[in-house]
Amino acid sequence: MSGLGPPGGEATFTDEEYDALFVDVEPLAPAGRRRLPRLVSLLGLFVAATMLAVYVGDLVGGVASTPTIREPAEIRAVALDEIAESPWGWLATEVRIESLPEPRVGAYVTNNPPDGVITIDLRPWTAAGLDELIDHELGHLLDFAVWGTVADGRRGGIGTEAWAECAAVAAGTRALDRRDPGTEYHCYADEFAVYEAAVAELTEVCRNWGSRECRPVTPG
Ligand SMILES: [Zn+2]
């Protein structure tokens, strides 16, 4: 993979937008009063994401492989294979394939509350694109597992998408960025160093969703 652009065409969110959508932030008002503003901001976000038009896709790495993984069962099987190979795969509880309404969103996980479900858009994928996507989403799940709703010191201070992109770099399915890709979907060498240092400090990770469990983190 080129490492340029959002994996699988995820929408680009600022941290604020991402937190509003996917991260369980401190409630500002009772849930009933927050519902309408959240819906409005969601619609606004999709409009904004469409206007950004930053997806550069798989054409940027030179050889553009043809996306041949099209059937939901096949997409899910490839995703489950990558999950099985990842040290963080156990944080995922389920993989769902759905047609996501926003063309720029290739997949998502939620932290509101976290449930470990990875939902992937029903679209043609390359195996490499799916692998990178899964490692990116598992990076988000690791973030949710380690920090939950804690704001201070979260992810060593790097952005939510940078953290997830660096998780894909660590997994070997993404390259480091040497130049600014023009989106928040980047992992520069200094961000990767932050990611690796944060992961190196982990001794145990707990999955606080699904069947709750904690696992020791083994070095390497
Ligand atoms: Zn992401």
PDB file of C-alpha atoms and ligand atoms in Angstrom:
ATOM      1  CA  MET A   1       0.000   0.000   0.000  1.00  0.00           C
ATOM      2  CA  SER A   2       1.122   3.492  -0.699  1.00  0.00           C
ATOM      3  CA  GLY A   3       0.260   4.737   2.733  1.00  0.00           C
ATOM      4  CA  LEU A   4      -1.230   7.808   1.151  1.00  0.00           C
ATOM      5  CA  GLY A   5      -4.789   8.792   1.781  1.00  0.00           C
ATOM      6  CA  PRO A   6      -7.426   7.401   4.058  1.00  0.00           C
ATOM      7  CA  PRO A   7      -7.597   3.627   4.177  1.00  0.00           C
ATOM      8  CA  GLY A   8     -10.419   2.444   2.038  1.00  0.00           C
ATOM      9  CA  GLY A   9     -11.705   5.943   1.722  1.00  0.00           C
ATOM     10  CA  GLU A  10     -12.689   6.671   5.275  1.00  0.00           C
ATOM     11  CA  ALA A  11     -14.204  10.048   5.805  1.00  0.00           C
ATOM     12  CA  THR A  12     -11.784  12.525   7.257  1.00  0.00           C
ATOM     13  CA  PHE A  13     -12.825  13.739  10.654  1.00  0.00           C
ATOM     14  CA  THR A  14     -11.230  16.302  12.867  1.00  0.00           C
ATOM     15  CA  ASP A  15     -10.703  15.085  16.418  1.00  0.00           C
ATOM     16  CA  GLU A  16     -13.710  17.131  17.447  1.00  0.00           C
ATOM     17  CA  GLU A  17     -15.897  15.619  14.758  1.00  0.00           C
ATOM     18  CA  TYR A  18     -14.611  12.149  15.495  1.00  0.00           C
ATOM     19  CA  ASP A  19     -15.233  12.526  19.205  1.00  0.00           C
ATOM     20  CA  ALA A  20     -18.746  13.783  18.539  1.00  0.00           C
ATOM     21  CA  LEU A  21     -19.457  10.792  16.358  1.00  0.00           C
ATOM     22  CA  PHE A  22     -17.572   7.858  17.703  1.00  0.00           C
ATOM     23  CA  VAL A  23     -15.978   8.694  20.998  1.00  0.00           C
ATOM     24  CA  ASP A  24     -17.842   8.603  24.255  1.00  0.00           C
ATOM     25  CA  VAL A  25     -17.180  12.088  25.493  1.00  0.00           C
ATOM     26  CA  GLU A  26     -18.466  13.574  28.704  1.00  0.00           C
ATOM     27  CA  PRO A  27     -22.138  14.323  28.188  1.00  0.00           C
ATOM     28  CA  LEU A  28     -22.870  18.006  28.034  1.00  0.00           C
ATOM     29  CA  ALA A  29     -26.586  17.544  28.599  1.00  0.00           C
ATOM     30  CA  PRO A  30     -28.997  14.685  29.268  1.00  0.00           C
ATOM     31  CA  ALA A  31     -29.145  12.241  26.406  1.00  0.00           C
ATOM     32  CA  GLY A  32     -32.601  13.280  25.282  1.00  0.00           C
ATOM     33  CA  ARG A  33     -31.496  16.833  24.739  1.00  0.00           C
ATOM     34  CA  ARG A  34     -28.384  15.835  22.872  1.00  0.00           C
ATOM     35  CA  ARG A  35     -30.049  13.661  20.292  1.00  0.00           C
ATOM     36  CA  LEU A  36     -31.112  16.350  17.857  1.00  0.00           C
ATOM     37  CA  PRO A  37     -27.829  18.277  17.840  1.00  0.00           C
ATOM     38  CA  ARG A  38     -25.928  15.029  17.344  1.00  0.00           C
ATOM     39  CA  LEU A  39     -28.117  14.134  14.366  1.00  0.00           C
ATOM     40  CA  VAL A  40     -27.704  17.585  12.906  1.00  0.00           C
ATOM     41  CA  SER A  41     -23.947  17.464  13.352  1.00  0.00           C
ATOM     42  CA  LEU A  42     -23.873  14.002  11.793  1.00  0.00           C
ATOM     43  CA  LEU A  43     -25.647  15.269   8.686  1.00  0.00           C
ATOM     44  CA  GLY A  44     -23.411  18.309   8.569  1.00  0.00           C
ATOM     45  CA  LEU A  45     -20.372  16.113   8.893  1.00  0.00           C
ATOM     46  CA  PHE A  46     -21.384  13.953   5.946  1.00  0.00           C
ATOM     47  CA  VAL A  47     -21.883  17.066   3.843  1.00  0.00           C
ATOM     48  CA  ALA A  48     -18.507  18.417   4.926  1.00  0.00           C
ATOM     49  CA  ALA A  49     -16.806  15.073   4.331  1.00  0.00           C
ATOM     50  CA  THR A  50     -18.221  14.973   0.819  1.00  0.00           C
ATOM     51  CA  MET A  51     -16.999  18.466   0.106  1.00  0.00           C
ATOM     52  CA  LEU A  52     -13.490  17.732   1.302  1.00  0.00           C
ATOM     53  CA  ALA A  53     -12.984  15.224  -1.503  1.00  0.00           C
ATOM     54  CA  VAL A  54      -9.568  14.164  -0.291  1.00  0.00           C
ATOM     55  CA  TYR A  55      -9.713  10.489  -1.132  1.00  0.00           C
ATOM     56  CA  VAL A  56      -6.755   9.546  -3.283  1.00  0.00           C
ATOM     57  CA  GLY A  57      -7.330   5.840  -3.115  1.00  0.00           C
ATOM     58  CA  ASP A  58      -5.259   2.942  -4.280  1.00  0.00           C
ATOM     59  CA  LEU A  59      -4.112   4.579  -7.507  1.00  0.00           C
ATOM     60  CA  VAL A  60      -1.387   6.490  -5.676  1.00  0.00           C
ATOM     61  CA  GLY A  61       1.067   3.709  -5.031  1.00  0.00           C
ATOM     62  CA  GLY A  62       2.145   3.034  -8.521  1.00  0.00           C
ATOM     63  CA  VAL A  63       0.678  -0.350  -9.203  1.00  0.00           C
ATOM     64  CA  ALA A  64      -3.052  -0.128  -8.775  1.00  0.00           C
ATOM     65  CA  SER A  65      -4.373  -3.557  -8.008  1.00  0.00           C
ATOM     66  CA  THR A  66      -7.911  -4.229  -9.092  1.00  0.00           C
ATOM     67  CA  PRO A  67     -10.393  -4.579  -6.269  1.00  0.00           C
ATOM     68  CA  THR A  68     -11.715  -8.074  -6.750  1.00  0.00           C
ATOM     69  CA  ILE A  69     -13.154  -8.851  -3.334  1.00  0.00           C
ATOM     70  CA  ARG A  70     -16.782  -8.021  -3.831  1.00  0.00           C
ATOM     71  CA  GLU A  71     -19.057 -10.502  -2.101  1.00  0.00           C
ATOM     72  CA  PRO A  72     -19.999  -9.781   1.527  1.00  0.00           C
ATOM     73  CA  ALA A  73     -18.925 -13.258   2.645  1.00  0.00           C
ATOM     74  CA  GLU A  74     -15.574 -12.855   0.909  1.00  0.00           C
ATOM     75  CA  ILE A  75     -14.973  -9.390   2.372  1.00  0.00           C
ATOM     76  CA  ARG A  76     -15.784 -10.731   5.811  1.00  0.00           C
ATOM     77  CA  ALA A  77     -13.521 -13.762   5.374  1.00  0.00           C
ATOM     78  CA  VAL A  78     -10.522 -11.618   4.395  1.00  0.00           C
ATOM     79  CA  ALA A  79     -11.240  -9.266   7.298  1.00  0.00           C
ATOM     80  CA  LEU A  80     -11.456 -12.152   9.757  1.00  0.00           C
ATOM     81  CA  ASP A  81      -8.153 -13.513   8.453  1.00  0.00           C
ATOM     82  CA  GLU A  82      -6.402 -10.225   9.189  1.00  0.00           C
ATOM     83  CA  ILE A  83      -8.096 -10.033  12.597  1.00  0.00           C
ATOM     84  CA  ALA A  84      -6.819 -13.520  13.380  1.00  0.00           C
ATOM     85  CA  GLU A  85      -3.263 -12.437  12.536  1.00  0.00           C
ATOM     86  CA  SER A  86      -3.299  -9.278  14.635  1.00  0.00           C
ATOM     87  CA  PRO A  87      -2.211  -9.173  18.284  1.00  0.00           C
ATOM     88  CA  TRP A  88      -5.215  -6.859  18.797  1.00  0.00           C
ATOM     89  CA  GLY A  89      -7.670  -8.983  16.827  1.00  0.00           C
ATOM     90  CA  TRP A  90      -9.284 -10.249  20.018  1.00  0.00           C
ATOM     91  CA  LEU A  91     -10.572  -6.728  20.642  1.00  0.00           C
ATOM     92  CA  ALA A  92     -12.977  -7.141  17.723  1.00  0.00           C
ATOM     93  CA  THR A  93     -16.244  -8.872  18.528  1.00  0.00           C
ATOM     94  CA  GLU A  94     -17.827  -8.933  15.113  1.00  0.00           C
ATOM     95  CA  VAL A  95     -17.384  -7.926  11.490  1.00  0.00           C
ATOM     96  CA  ARG A  96     -20.404  -6.657   9.649  1.00  0.00           C
ATOM     97  CA  ILE A  97     -20.636  -5.830   5.970  1.00  0.00           C
ATOM     98  CA  GLU A  98     -23.127  -3.118   5.122  1.00  0.00           C
ATOM     99  CA  SER A  99     -23.675  -0.549   2.430  1.00  0.00           C
ATOM    100  CA  LEU A 100     -22.596   2.601   4.231  1.00  0.00           C
ATOM    101  CA  PRO A 101     -24.429   5.702   3.029  1.00  0.00           C
ATOM    102  CA  GLU A 102     -21.394   7.993   2.927  1.00  0.00           C
ATOM    103  CA  PRO A 103     -19.158   7.062  -0.035  1.00  0.00           C
ATOM    104  CA  ARG A 104     -16.048   8.237   1.742  1.00  0.00           C
ATOM    105  CA  VAL A 105     -16.549   5.990   4.770  1.00  0.00           C
ATOM    106  CA  GLY A 106     -14.979   2.589   4.156  1.00  0.00           C
ATOM    107  CA  ALA A 107     -15.486   1.275   7.666  1.00  0.00           C
ATOM    108  CA  TYR A 108     -16.118   2.400  11.200  1.00  0.00           C
ATOM    109  CA  VAL A 109     -16.073   1.379  14.821  1.00  0.00           C
ATOM    110  CA  THR A 110     -17.922   3.107  17.623  1.00  0.00           C
ATOM    111  CA  ASN A 111     -16.853   4.277  21.054  1.00  0.00           C
ATOM    112  CA  ASN A 112     -20.277   5.466  22.075  1.00  0.00           C
ATOM    113  CA  PRO A 113     -20.334   2.956  23.724  1.00  0.00           C
ATOM    114  CA  PRO A 114     -17.535   0.709  22.403  1.00  0.00           C
ATOM    115  CA  ASP A 115     -18.814  -2.670  21.221  1.00  0.00           C
ATOM    116  CA  GLY A 116     -15.900  -4.058  19.226  1.00  0.00           C
ATOM    117  CA  VAL A 117     -17.962  -4.300  16.046  1.00  0.00           C
ATOM    118  CA  ILE A 118     -16.117  -3.420  12.829  1.00  0.00           C
ATOM    119  CA  THR A 119     -18.562  -2.417  10.117  1.00  0.00           C
ATOM    120  CA  ILE A 120     -17.130  -2.489   6.594  1.00  0.00           C
ATOM    121  CA  ASP A 121     -18.697  -0.920   3.548  1.00  0.00           C
ATOM    122  CA  LEU A 122     -19.968  -3.286   0.888  1.00  0.00           C
ATOM    123  CA  ARG A 123     -17.757  -2.258  -2.026  1.00  0.00           C
ATOM    124  CA  PRO A 124     -15.025  -3.911  -4.074  1.00  0.00           C
ATOM    125  CA  TRP A 125     -11.829  -4.181  -2.028  1.00  0.00           C
ATOM    126  CA  THR A 126      -8.282  -5.302  -2.608  1.00  0.00           C
ATOM    127  CA  ALA A 127      -6.880  -7.747  -0.076  1.00  0.00           C
ATOM    128  CA  ALA A 128      -4.157  -5.231   0.828  1.00  0.00           C
ATOM    129  CA  GLY A 129      -6.722  -2.471   1.233  1.00  0.00           C
ATOM    130  CA  LEU A 130      -8.838  -4.621   3.532  1.00  0.00           C
ATOM    131  CA  ASP A 131      -5.842  -5.669   5.612  1.00  0.00           C
ATOM    132  CA  GLU A 132      -4.793  -2.060   6.136  1.00  0.00           C
ATOM    133  CA  LEU A 133      -8.367  -1.091   6.916  1.00  0.00           C
ATOM    134  CA  ILE A 134      -8.703  -3.808   9.555  1.00  0.00           C
ATOM    135  CA  ASP A 135      -5.401  -2.888  11.219  1.00  0.00           C
ATOM    136  CA  HIS A 136      -6.522   0.743  11.260  1.00  0.00           C
ATOM    137  CA  GLU A 137      -9.846  -0.122  12.920  1.00  0.00           C
ATOM    138  CA  LEU A 138      -8.121  -2.433  15.411  1.00  0.00           C
ATOM    139  CA  GLY A 139      -5.924   0.565  16.260  1.00  0.00           C
ATOM    140  CA  HIS A 140      -9.083   2.464  17.198  1.00  0.00           C
ATOM    141  CA  LEU A 141     -10.274  -0.475  19.324  1.00  0.00           C
ATOM    142  CA  LEU A 142      -6.911  -0.553  21.106  1.00  0.00           C
ATOM    143  CA  ASP A 143      -7.293   3.166  21.818  1.00  0.00           C
ATOM    144  CA  PHE A 144     -10.805   2.582  23.199  1.00  0.00           C
ATOM    145  CA  ALA A 145      -9.639  -0.376  25.300  1.00  0.00           C
ATOM    146  CA  VAL A 146      -6.645   1.400  26.829  1.00  0.00           C
ATOM    147  CA  TRP A 147      -8.063   4.882  27.351  1.00  0.00           C
ATOM    148  CA  GLY A 148     -11.829   4.487  27.183  1.00  0.00           C
ATOM    149  CA  THR A 149     -13.150   7.991  27.694  1.00  0.00           C
ATOM    150  CA  VAL A 150     -10.015   9.377  29.318  1.00  0.00           C
ATOM    151  CA  ALA A 151      -8.883  12.564  27.633  1.00  0.00           C
ATOM    152  CA  ASP A 152      -5.581  13.274  29.364  1.00  0.00           C
ATOM    153  CA  GLY A 153      -2.567  11.585  27.865  1.00  0.00           C
ATOM    154  CA  ARG A 154      -4.686   9.700  25.413  1.00  0.00           C
ATOM    155  CA  ARG A 155      -2.731   7.989  22.586  1.00  0.00           C
ATOM    156  CA  GLY A 156       0.448   9.694  23.740  1.00  0.00           C
ATOM    157  CA  GLY A 157      -1.004  12.917  22.415  1.00  0.00           C
ATOM    158  CA  ILE A 158      -1.272  12.028  18.732  1.00  0.00           C
ATOM    159  CA  GLY A 159      -4.520  12.338  16.816  1.00  0.00           C
ATOM    160  CA  THR A 160      -7.082   9.547  16.661  1.00  0.00           C
ATOM    161  CA  GLU A 161      -6.565   8.855  12.954  1.00  0.00           C
ATOM    162  CA  ALA A 162      -2.785   9.157  13.221  1.00  0.00           C
ATOM    163  CA  TRP A 163      -2.906   6.584  16.021  1.00  0.00           C
ATOM    164  CA  ALA A 164      -4.960   4.222  13.872  1.00  0.00           C
ATOM    165  CA  GLU A 165      -2.729   4.751  10.845  1.00  0.00           C
ATOM    166  CA  CYS A 166       0.346   4.057  12.952  1.00  0.00           C
ATOM    167  CA  ALA A 167      -1.333   0.862  14.166  1.00  0.00           C
ATOM    168  CA  ALA A 168      -1.477  -0.198  10.518  1.00  0.00           C
ATOM    169  CA  VAL A 169       2.190   0.745  10.099  1.00  0.00           C
ATOM    170  CA  ALA A 170       3.043  -1.378  13.128  1.00  0.00           C
ATOM    171  CA  ALA A 171       1.098  -4.246  11.590  1.00  0.00           C
ATOM    172  CA  GLY A 172       3.076  -3.917   8.377  1.00  0.00           C
ATOM    173  CA  THR A 173       0.115  -3.140   6.149  1.00  0.00           C
ATOM    174  CA  ARG A 174       0.896   0.533   5.721  1.00  0.00           C
ATOM    175  CA  ALA A 175       3.984   2.634   4.995  1.00  0.00           C
ATOM    176  CA  LEU A 176       5.197   5.617   6.983  1.00  0.00           C
ATOM    177  CA  ASP A 177       4.423   9.014   5.507  1.00  0.00           C
ATOM    178  CA  ARG A 178       7.370  11.102   4.428  1.00  0.00           C
ATOM    179  CA  ARG A 179       5.247  13.881   3.004  1.00  0.00           C
ATOM    180  CA  ASP A 180       2.037  15.457   4.234  1.00  0.00           C
ATOM    181  CA  PRO A 181      -0.769  13.443   2.617  1.00  0.00           C
ATOM    182  CA  GLY A 182      -3.070  16.412   3.061  1.00  0.00           C
ATOM    183  CA  THR A 183      -5.386  14.625   5.437  1.00  0.00           C
ATOM    184  CA  GLU A 184      -5.285  13.601   9.072  1.00  0.00           C
ATOM    185  CA  TYR A 185      -4.777  10.008   7.874  1.00  0.00           C
ATOM    186  CA  HIS A 186      -1.042  10.057   8.284  1.00  0.00           C
ATOM    187  CA  CYS A 187       1.639   8.333  10.282  1.00  0.00           C
ATOM    188  CA  TYR A 188       4.911  10.224  10.320  1.00  0.00           C
ATOM    189  CA  ALA A 189       8.045   8.777  11.861  1.00  0.00           C
ATOM    190  CA  ASP A 190       7.672  10.882  15.011  1.00  0.00           C
ATOM    191  CA  GLU A 191       4.046   9.795  15.400  1.00  0.00           C
ATOM    192  CA  PHE A 192       5.051   6.187  14.935  1.00  0.00           C
ATOM    193  CA  ALA A 193       7.659   6.612  17.660  1.00  0.00           C
ATOM    194  CA  VAL A 194       4.923   7.913  19.964  1.00  0.00           C
ATOM    195  CA  TYR A 195       2.705   4.966  19.052  1.00  0.00           C
ATOM    196  CA  GLU A 196       5.440   2.432  19.689  1.00  0.00           C
ATOM    197  CA  ALA A 197       6.417   4.014  22.992  1.00  0.00           C
ATOM    198  CA  ALA A 198       2.800   4.016  24.173  1.00  0.00           C
ATOM    199  CA  VAL A 199       2.291   0.377  23.197  1.00  0.00           C
ATOM    200  CA  ALA A 200       5.600  -0.586  24.819  1.00  0.00           C
ATOM    201  CA  GLU A 201       4.298   0.738  28.126  1.00  0.00           C
ATOM    202  CA  LEU A 202       1.235  -1.489  28.051  1.00  0.00           C
ATOM    203  CA  THR A 203       1.402  -4.532  30.294  1.00  0.00           C
ATOM    204  CA  GLU A 204      -2.234  -5.539  30.020  1.00  0.00           C
ATOM    205  CA  VAL A 205      -5.124  -4.577  27.772  1.00  0.00           C
ATOM    206  CA  CYS A 206      -8.737  -5.069  28.796  1.00  0.00           C
ATOM    207  CA  ARG A 207     -11.674  -5.423  26.476  1.00  0.00           C
ATOM    208  CA  ASN A 208     -14.514  -3.653  28.226  1.00  0.00           C
ATOM    209  CA  TRP A 209     -17.176  -4.832  25.812  1.00  0.00           C
ATOM    210  CA  GLY A 210     -18.644  -8.112  24.650  1.00  0.00           C
ATOM    211  CA  SER A 211     -17.270 -10.902  26.805  1.00  0.00           C
ATOM    212  CA  ARG A 212     -15.003  -8.777  28.969  1.00  0.00           C
ATOM    213  CA  GLU A 213     -11.477  -9.977  29.353  1.00  0.00           C
ATOM    214  CA  CYS A 214      -7.948  -8.767  29.950  1.00  0.00           C
ATOM    215  CA  ARG A 215      -4.860 -10.071  28.236  1.00  0.00           C
ATOM    216  CA  PRO A 216      -1.206  -9.443  29.015  1.00  0.00           C
ATOM    217  CA  VAL A 217       0.748  -7.569  26.378  1.00  0.00           C
ATOM    218  CA  THR A 218       3.794  -9.509  25.325  1.00  0.00           C
ATOM    219  CA  PRO A 219       6.731  -7.508  23.985  1.00  0.00           C
ATOM    220  CA  GLY A 220       7.390  -7.653  20.271  1.00  0.00           C
TER     221      GLY A 220
HETATM  222 ZN    ZN B   1     -10.183   5.777  11.558  1.00  0.00          ZN
END
